[in-house]
Short mmCIF file of C-alpha atoms and ligand atoms in Angstrom, two decimals:
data_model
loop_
_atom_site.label_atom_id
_atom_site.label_comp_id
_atom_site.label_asym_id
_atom_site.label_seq_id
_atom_site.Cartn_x
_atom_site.Cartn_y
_atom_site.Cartn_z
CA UNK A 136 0.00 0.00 0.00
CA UNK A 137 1.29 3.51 -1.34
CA UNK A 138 0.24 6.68 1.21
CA UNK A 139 -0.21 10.02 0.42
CA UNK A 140 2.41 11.66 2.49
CA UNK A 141 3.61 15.28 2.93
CA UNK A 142 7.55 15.71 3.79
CA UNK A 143 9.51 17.88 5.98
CA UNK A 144 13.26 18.49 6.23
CA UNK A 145 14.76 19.26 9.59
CA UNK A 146 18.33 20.57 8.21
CA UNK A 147 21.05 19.82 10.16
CA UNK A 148 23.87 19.04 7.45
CA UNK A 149 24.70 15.92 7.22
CA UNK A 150 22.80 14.21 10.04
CA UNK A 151 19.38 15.77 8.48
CA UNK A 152 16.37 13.70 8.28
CA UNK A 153 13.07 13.52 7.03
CA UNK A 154 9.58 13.80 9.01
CA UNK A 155 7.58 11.86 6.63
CA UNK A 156 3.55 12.73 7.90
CA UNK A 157 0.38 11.25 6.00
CA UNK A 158 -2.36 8.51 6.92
CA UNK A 159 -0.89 4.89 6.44
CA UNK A 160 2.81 6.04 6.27
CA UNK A 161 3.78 2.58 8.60
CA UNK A 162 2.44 0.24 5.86
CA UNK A 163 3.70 2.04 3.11
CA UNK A 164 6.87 -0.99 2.70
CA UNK A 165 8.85 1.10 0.73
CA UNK A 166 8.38 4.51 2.16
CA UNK A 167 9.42 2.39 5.50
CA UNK A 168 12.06 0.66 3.63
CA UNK A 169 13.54 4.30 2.47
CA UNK A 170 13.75 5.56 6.24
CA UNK A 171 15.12 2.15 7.46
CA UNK A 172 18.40 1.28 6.17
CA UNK A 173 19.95 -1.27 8.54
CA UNK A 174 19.31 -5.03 8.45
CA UNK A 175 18.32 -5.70 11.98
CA UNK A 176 15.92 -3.83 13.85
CA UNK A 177 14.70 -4.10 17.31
CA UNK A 178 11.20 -2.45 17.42
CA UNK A 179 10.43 -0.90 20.75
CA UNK A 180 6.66 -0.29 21.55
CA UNK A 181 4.64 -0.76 24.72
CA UNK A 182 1.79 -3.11 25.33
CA UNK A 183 -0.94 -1.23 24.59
CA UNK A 184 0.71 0.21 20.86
CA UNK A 185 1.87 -2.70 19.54
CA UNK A 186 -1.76 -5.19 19.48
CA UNK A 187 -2.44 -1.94 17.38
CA UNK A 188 0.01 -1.25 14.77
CA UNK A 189 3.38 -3.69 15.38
CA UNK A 190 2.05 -6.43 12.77
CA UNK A 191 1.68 -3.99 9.67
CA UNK A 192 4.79 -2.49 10.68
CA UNK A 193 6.72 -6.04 10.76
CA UNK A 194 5.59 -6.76 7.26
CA UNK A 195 6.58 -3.33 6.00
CA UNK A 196 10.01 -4.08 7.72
CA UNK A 197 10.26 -7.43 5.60
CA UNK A 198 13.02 -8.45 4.75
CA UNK A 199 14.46 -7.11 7.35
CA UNK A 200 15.39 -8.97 10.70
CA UNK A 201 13.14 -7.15 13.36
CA UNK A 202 12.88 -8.03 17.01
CA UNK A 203 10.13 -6.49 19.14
CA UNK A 204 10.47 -5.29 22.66
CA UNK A 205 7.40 -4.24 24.74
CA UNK A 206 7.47 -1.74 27.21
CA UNK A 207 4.67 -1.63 30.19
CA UNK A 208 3.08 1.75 29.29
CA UNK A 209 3.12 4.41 31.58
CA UNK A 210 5.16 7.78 32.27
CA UNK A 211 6.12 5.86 35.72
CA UNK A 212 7.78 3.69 33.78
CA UNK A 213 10.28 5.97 31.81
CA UNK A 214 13.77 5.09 33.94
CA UNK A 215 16.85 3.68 33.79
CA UNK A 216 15.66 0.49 34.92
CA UNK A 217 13.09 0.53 31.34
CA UNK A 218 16.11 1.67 29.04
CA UNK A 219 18.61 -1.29 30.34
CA UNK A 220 16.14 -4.05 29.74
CA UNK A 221 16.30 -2.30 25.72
CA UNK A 222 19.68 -2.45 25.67
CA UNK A 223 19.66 -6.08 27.37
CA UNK A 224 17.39 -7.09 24.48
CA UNK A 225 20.35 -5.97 21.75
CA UNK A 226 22.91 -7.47 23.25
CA UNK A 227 21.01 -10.57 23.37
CA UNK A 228 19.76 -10.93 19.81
CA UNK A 229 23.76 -9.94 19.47
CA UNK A 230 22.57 -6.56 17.51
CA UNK A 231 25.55 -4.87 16.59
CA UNK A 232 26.80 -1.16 15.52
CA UNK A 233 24.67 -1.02 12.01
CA UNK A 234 21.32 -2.26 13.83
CA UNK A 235 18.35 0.43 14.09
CA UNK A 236 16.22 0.92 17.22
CA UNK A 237 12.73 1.79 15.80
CA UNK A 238 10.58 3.60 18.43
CA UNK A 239 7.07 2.81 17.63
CA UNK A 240 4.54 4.67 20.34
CA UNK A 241 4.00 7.97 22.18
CA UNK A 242 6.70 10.17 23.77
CA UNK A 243 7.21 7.57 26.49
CA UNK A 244 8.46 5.12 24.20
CA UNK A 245 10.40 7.70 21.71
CA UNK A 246 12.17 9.09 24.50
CA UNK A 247 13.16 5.74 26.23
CA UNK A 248 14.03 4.28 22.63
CA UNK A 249 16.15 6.92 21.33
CA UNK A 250 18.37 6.97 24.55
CA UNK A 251 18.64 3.44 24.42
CA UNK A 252 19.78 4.06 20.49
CA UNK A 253 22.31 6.71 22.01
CA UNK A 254 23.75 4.67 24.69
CA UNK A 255 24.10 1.27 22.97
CA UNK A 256 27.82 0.91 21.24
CA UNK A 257 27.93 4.91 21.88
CA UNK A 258 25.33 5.29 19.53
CA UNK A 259 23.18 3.19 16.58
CA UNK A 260 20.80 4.39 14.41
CA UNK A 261 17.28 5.41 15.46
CA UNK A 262 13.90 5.92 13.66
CA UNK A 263 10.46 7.35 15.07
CA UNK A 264 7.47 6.18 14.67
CA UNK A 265 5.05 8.34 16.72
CA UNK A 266 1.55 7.12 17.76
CA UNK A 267 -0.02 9.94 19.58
CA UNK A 268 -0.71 13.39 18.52
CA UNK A 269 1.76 14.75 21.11
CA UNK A 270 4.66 12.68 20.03
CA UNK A 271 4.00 14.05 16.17
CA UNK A 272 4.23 17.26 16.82
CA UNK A 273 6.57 17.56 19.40
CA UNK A 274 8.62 14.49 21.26
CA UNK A 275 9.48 12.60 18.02
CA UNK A 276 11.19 15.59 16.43
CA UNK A 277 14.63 17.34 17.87
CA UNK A 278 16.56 14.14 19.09
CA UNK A 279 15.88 15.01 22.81
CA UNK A 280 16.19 11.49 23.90
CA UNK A 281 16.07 10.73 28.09
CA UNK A 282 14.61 8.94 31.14
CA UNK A 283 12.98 10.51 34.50
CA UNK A 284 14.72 10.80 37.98
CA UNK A 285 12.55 9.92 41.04
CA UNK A 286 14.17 14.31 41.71
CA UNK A 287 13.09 15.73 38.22
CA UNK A 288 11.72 15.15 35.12
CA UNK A 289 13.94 13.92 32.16
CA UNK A 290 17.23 14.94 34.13
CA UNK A 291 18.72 11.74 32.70
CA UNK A 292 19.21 11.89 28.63
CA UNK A 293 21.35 12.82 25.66
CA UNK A 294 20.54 14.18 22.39
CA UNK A 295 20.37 11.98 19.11
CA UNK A 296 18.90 12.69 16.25
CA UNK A 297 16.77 10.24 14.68
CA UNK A 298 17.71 9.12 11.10
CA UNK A 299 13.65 9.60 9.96
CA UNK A 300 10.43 10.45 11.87
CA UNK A 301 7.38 8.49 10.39
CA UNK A 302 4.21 10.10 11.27
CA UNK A 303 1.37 8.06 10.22
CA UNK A 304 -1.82 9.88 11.07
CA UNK A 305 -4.02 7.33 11.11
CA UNK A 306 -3.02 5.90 14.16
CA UNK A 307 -4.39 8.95 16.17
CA UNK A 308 -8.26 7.27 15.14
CA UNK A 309 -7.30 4.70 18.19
CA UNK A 310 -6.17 7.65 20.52
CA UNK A 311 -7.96 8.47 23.68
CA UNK A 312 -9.17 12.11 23.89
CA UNK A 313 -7.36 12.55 26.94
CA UNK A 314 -4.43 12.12 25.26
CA UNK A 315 -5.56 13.70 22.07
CA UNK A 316 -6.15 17.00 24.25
CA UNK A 317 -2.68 16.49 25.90
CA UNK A 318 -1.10 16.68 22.83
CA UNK A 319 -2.94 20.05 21.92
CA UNK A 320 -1.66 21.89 24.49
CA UNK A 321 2.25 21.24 22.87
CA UNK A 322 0.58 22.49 19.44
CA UNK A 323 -0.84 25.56 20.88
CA UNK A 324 2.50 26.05 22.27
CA UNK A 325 3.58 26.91 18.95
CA UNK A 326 1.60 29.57 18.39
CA UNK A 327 2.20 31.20 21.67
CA UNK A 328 5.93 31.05 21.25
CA UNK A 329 5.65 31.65 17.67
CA UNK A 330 3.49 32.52 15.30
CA UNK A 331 0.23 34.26 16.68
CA UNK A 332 -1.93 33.68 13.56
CA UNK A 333 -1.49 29.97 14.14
CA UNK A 334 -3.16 30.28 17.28
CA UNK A 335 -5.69 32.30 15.78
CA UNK A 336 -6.04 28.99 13.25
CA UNK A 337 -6.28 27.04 16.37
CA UNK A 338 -8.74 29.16 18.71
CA UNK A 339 -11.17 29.27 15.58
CA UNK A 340 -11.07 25.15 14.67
CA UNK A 341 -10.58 24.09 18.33
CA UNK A 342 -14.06 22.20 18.05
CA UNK A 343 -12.95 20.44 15.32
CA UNK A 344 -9.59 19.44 16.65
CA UNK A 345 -11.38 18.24 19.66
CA UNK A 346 -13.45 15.82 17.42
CA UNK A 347 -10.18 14.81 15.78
CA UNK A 348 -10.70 16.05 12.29
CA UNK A 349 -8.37 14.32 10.13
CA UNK A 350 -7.73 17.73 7.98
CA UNK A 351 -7.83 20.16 11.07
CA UNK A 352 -4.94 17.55 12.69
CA UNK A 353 -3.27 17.26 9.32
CA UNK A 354 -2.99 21.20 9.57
CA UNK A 355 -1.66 21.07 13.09
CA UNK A 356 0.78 18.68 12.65
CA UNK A 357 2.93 19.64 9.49
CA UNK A 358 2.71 23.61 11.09
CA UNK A 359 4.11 22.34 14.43
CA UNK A 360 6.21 20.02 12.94
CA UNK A 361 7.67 22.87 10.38
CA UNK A 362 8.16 25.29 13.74
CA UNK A 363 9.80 22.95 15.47
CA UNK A 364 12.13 21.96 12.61
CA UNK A 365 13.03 25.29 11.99
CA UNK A 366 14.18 26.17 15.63
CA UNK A 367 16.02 22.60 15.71
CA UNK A 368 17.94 23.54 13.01
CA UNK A 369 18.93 26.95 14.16
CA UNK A 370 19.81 25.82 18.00
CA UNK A 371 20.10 22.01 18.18
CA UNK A 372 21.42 21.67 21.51
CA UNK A 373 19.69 24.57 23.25
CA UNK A 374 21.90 27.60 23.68
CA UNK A 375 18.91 30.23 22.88
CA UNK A 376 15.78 30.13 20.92
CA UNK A 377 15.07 26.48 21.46
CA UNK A 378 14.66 27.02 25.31
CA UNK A 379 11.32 28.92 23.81
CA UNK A 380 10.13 25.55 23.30
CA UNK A 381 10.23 24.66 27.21
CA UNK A 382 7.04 27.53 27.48
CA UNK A 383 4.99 25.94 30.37
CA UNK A 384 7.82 23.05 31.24
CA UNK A 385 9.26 24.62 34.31
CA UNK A 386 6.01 24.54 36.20
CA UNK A 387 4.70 21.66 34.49
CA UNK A 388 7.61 19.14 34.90
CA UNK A 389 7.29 20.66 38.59
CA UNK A 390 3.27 19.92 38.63
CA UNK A 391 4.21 16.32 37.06
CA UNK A 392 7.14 15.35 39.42
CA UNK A 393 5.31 16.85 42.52
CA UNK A 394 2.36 14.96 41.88
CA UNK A 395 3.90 11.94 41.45
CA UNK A 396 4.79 10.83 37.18
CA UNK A 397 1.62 9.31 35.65
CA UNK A 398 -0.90 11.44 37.84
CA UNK A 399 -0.72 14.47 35.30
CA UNK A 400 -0.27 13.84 31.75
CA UNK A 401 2.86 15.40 30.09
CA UNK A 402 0.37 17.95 27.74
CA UNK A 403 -2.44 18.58 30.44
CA UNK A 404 0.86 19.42 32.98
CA UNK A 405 2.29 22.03 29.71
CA UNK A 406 -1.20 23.25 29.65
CA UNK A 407 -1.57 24.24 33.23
CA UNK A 408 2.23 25.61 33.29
CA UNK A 409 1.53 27.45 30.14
CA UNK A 410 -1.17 29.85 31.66
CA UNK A 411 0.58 30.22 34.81
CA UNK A 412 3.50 31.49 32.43
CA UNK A 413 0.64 33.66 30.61
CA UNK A 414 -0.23 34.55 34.20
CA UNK A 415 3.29 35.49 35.37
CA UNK A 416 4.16 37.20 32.13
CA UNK A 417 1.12 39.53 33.12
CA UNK A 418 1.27 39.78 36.69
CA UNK A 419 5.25 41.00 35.73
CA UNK A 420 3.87 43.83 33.60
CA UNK A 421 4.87 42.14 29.76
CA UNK A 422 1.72 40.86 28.80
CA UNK A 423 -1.63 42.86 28.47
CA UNK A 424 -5.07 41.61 30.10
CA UNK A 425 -6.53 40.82 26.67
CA UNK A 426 -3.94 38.64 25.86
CA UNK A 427 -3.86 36.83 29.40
CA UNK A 428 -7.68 36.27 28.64
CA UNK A 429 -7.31 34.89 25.60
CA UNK A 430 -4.44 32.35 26.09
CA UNK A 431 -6.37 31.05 29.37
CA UNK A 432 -9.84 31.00 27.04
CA UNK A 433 -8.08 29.04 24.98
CA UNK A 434 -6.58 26.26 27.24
CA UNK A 435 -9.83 26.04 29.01
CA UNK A 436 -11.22 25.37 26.01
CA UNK A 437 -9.37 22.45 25.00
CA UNK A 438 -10.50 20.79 28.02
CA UNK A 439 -7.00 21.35 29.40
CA UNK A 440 -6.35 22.15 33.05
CA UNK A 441 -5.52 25.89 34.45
CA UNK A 442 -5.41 24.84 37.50
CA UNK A 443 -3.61 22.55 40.03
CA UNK A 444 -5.96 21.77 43.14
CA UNK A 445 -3.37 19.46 46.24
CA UNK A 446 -0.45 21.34 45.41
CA UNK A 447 1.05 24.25 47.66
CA UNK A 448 2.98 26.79 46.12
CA UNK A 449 6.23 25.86 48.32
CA UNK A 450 5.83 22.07 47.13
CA UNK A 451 5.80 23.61 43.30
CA UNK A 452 8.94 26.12 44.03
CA UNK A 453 10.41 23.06 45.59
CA UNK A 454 10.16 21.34 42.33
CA UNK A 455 10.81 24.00 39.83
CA UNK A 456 14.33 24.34 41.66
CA UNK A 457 15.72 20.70 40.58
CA UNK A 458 14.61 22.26 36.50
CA UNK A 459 17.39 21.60 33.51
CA UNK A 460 16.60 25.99 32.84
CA UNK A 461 17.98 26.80 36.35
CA UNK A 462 21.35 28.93 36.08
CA UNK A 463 23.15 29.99 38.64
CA UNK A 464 20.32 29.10 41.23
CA UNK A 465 18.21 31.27 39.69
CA UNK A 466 14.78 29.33 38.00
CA UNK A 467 14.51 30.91 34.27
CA UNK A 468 11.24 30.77 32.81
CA UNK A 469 10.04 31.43 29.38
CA UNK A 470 7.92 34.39 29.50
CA UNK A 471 5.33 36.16 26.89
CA UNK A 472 5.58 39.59 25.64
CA UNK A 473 2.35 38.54 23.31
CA UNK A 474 0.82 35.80 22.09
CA UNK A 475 3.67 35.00 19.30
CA UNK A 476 6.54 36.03 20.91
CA UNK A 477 8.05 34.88 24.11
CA UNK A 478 11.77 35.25 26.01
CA UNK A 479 13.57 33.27 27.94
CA UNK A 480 14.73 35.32 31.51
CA UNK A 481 15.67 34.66 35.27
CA UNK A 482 14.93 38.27 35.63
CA UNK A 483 11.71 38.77 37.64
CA UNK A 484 10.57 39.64 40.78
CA UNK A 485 9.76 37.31 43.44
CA UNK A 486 5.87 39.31 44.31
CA UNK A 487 4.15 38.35 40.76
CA UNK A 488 5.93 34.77 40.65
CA UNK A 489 3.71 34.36 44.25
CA UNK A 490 0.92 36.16 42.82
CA UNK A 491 0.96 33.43 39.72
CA UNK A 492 1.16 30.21 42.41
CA UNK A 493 -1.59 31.60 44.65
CA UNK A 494 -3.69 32.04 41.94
CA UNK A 495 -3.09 28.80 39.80
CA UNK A 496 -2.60 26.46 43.02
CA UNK A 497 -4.74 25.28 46.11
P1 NAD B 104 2.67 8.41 26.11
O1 NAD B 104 3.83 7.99 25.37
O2 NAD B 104 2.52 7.96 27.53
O3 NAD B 104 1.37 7.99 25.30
C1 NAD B 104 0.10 8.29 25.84
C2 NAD B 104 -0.80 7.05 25.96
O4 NAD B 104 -1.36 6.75 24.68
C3 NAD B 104 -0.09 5.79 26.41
O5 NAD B 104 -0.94 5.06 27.22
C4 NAD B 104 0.16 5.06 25.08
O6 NAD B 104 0.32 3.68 25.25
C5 NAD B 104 -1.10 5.39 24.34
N1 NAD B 104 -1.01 5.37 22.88
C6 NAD B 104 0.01 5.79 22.12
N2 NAD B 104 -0.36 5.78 20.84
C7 NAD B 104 -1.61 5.32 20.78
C8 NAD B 104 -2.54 5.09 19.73
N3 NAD B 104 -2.25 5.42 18.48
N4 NAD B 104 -3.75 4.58 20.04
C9 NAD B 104 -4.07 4.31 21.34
N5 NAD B 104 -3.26 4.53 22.38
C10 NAD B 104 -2.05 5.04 22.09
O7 NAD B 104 2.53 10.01 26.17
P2 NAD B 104 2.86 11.16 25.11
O8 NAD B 104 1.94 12.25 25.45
O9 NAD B 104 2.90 10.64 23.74
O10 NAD B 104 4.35 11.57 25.48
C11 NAD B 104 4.66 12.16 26.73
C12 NAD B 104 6.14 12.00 26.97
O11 NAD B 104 6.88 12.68 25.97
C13 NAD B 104 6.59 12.57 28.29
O12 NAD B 104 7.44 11.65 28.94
C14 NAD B 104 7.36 13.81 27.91
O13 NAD B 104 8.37 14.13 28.83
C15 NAD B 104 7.92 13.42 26.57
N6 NAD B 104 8.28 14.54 25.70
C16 NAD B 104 9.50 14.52 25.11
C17 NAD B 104 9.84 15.53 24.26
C18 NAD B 104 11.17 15.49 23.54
O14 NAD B 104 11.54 16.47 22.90
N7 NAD B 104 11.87 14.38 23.60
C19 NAD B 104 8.95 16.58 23.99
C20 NAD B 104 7.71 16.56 24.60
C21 NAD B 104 7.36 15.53 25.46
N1 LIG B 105 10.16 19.76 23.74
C1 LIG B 105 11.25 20.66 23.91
C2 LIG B 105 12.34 20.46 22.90
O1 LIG B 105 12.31 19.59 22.09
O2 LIG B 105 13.27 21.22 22.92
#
């Protein structure tokens, strides 16, 4: 079977790759066969992807040798522990340097595959295959690759880039709506940090993207995918703009480790941390009322949480402290000066930070 497929670049010389995006992409044998090169593949999934999707994929791997792992699904399960049974399963089928660790799944399984693909003979090659709507837009893309600490979220992790991202978009038809929501909140993201008219797009087809539109999520995903890309490309490893990305992550990887990983999901967590950033970038004076209204409209909307009810604001700071952004002791956040445009600073004062917890916690 032949999909339709639109195709992205993310530029990065000679280590750039292709995010391939279109309904039936996995089954498409030699679209698959184009993104993976090597001979033996271990598959990596969890067990509630692969009864869905790990049979087509197999045959569209043939004649490859692939080897599937599965994961048990769950963000409490993204550790150390999870990435050395991957790596136990390579050595054991004897995989060696030219192998190719195919992540098939959400961001759970991308992340834990693609450090597993990092770590294993110092590095093999790596392909995504992203399942949910968050991992499309978002996780699959940028080689962030990494496992949770019991004291912060993905403190453990490396980056490596994946040799193609394979975004079939008919696999979101089996997603939950939870998790379609949670994956909204990283797409809206895109437009606060950068481009305003895309959340415009967004805040006038949110009904539609809530009923999972195949067009409407076509639309969402090759914009944030092409965002995304671009800021890759300009700052792989993070030394400016692509902190903009992390809009929302300081407090939500605080509301997600606080409350214990699996409570929150990753996307309903960004959503709540993105209005209190809305809230704190208006409480500090650089965002007007309108657009404070708007952005919080907008996540309410979406059925996405504003609010965090059994956490104090001490338990949060606590948290937010242990964050990959903090410098110097100082917690940056990434701030809006308008819905588009945001800025990364640890320049703020203390009074509107507690004015943002008090109002967004308890
Ligand atoms: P997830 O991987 O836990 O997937 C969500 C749920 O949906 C799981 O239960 C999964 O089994 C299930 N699922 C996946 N695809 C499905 C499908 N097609 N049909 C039915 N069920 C399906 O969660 P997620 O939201 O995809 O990813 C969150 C993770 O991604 C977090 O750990 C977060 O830290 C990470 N993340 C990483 C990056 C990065 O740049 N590496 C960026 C954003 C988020
Ligand atoms: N999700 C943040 C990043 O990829 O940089």
């Amino acid at each position: 079977m032949s999909a339709t497929v639109d195709t992205l670049t993310v530029e990065l010389g000679a280590r750039s790759y292709p995010i391939v995006i279109g309904a039936g992409v996995l089954c498409d044998a030699a679209l698959v066969g184009r993104c993976v090169r090597a001979r033996d593949v271990l598959i990596v999934s969890n067990t509630t992807v692969a009864p869905l999707y790990l049979e087509s994929l197999q045959s569209a791997l043939r004649p490859r040798r692939t080897i599937a792992t599965l994961l048990p699904d769950g963000e409490s399960h993204k550790t150390l522990d999870t990435v050395a049974r991957i790596v136990d399963v390579l050595v054991a089928n004897r995989f060696g340097r030219d192998c190719a660790v195919l992540a098939l799944g959400g961001g759970v399984v991308g992340d834990m595959a693609g450090f597993a693909a990092a770590i294993y003979q110092r590095g093999v090659s790596f392909v995504q295959a992203p399942t949910t709507l968050l991992a499309q837009v978002d996780s699959a893309v940028g080689g962030k690759t990494g496992v949770n600490h019991p004291g912060g979220k993905n403190l453990i992790g490396a980056f490596h880039q994946p040799a193609a991202v394979l975004a079939d978009t008919a696999t979101l038809s089996t997603l939950p709506p939870r998790e379609l929501r949670a994956g909204l909140a990283e797409v809206l993201k895109y437009g606060l940090i950068h481009d305003g008219k895309f959340f415009d797009w967004i805040e006038g087809h949110a009904a539609a993207l809530l009923a999972g539109e195949p067009s409407a999520l076509a639309h969402i995903i090759r914009r944030s995918c092409e965002i995304k890309a671009a800021i890759v490309a300009q700052d792989e490893r993070e030394h400016a703009e692509r902190a903009l990305l992390n809009l929302g992550h300081t407090f939500g990887h605080a509301i997600e480790s606080a409350a214990g990983y699996g409570r929150w999901l990753h996307g309903e967590a960004v959503g709540a941390g993105m209005a209190m950033a809305a809230r704190m970038s208006f409480e500090s004076g650089w965002l007007g009322r309108t657009d404070l209204d708007r952005v919080l409209r907008l996540i309410e909307h979406l059925d996405l949480p504003t609010r965090v009810a059994d956490l104090t604001p001490e338990a949060l700071l606590q948290h937010m402290r242990i964050d990959k952004k903090v410098l110097e002791g100082r917690i940056r956040l990434v701030l809006l000066r308008a819905i588009g445009t945001a800025f990364v600073t640890a320049e703020y004062d203390e009074a509107p930070l507690r004015r943002t917890l008090d109002a967004h916690l308890g």
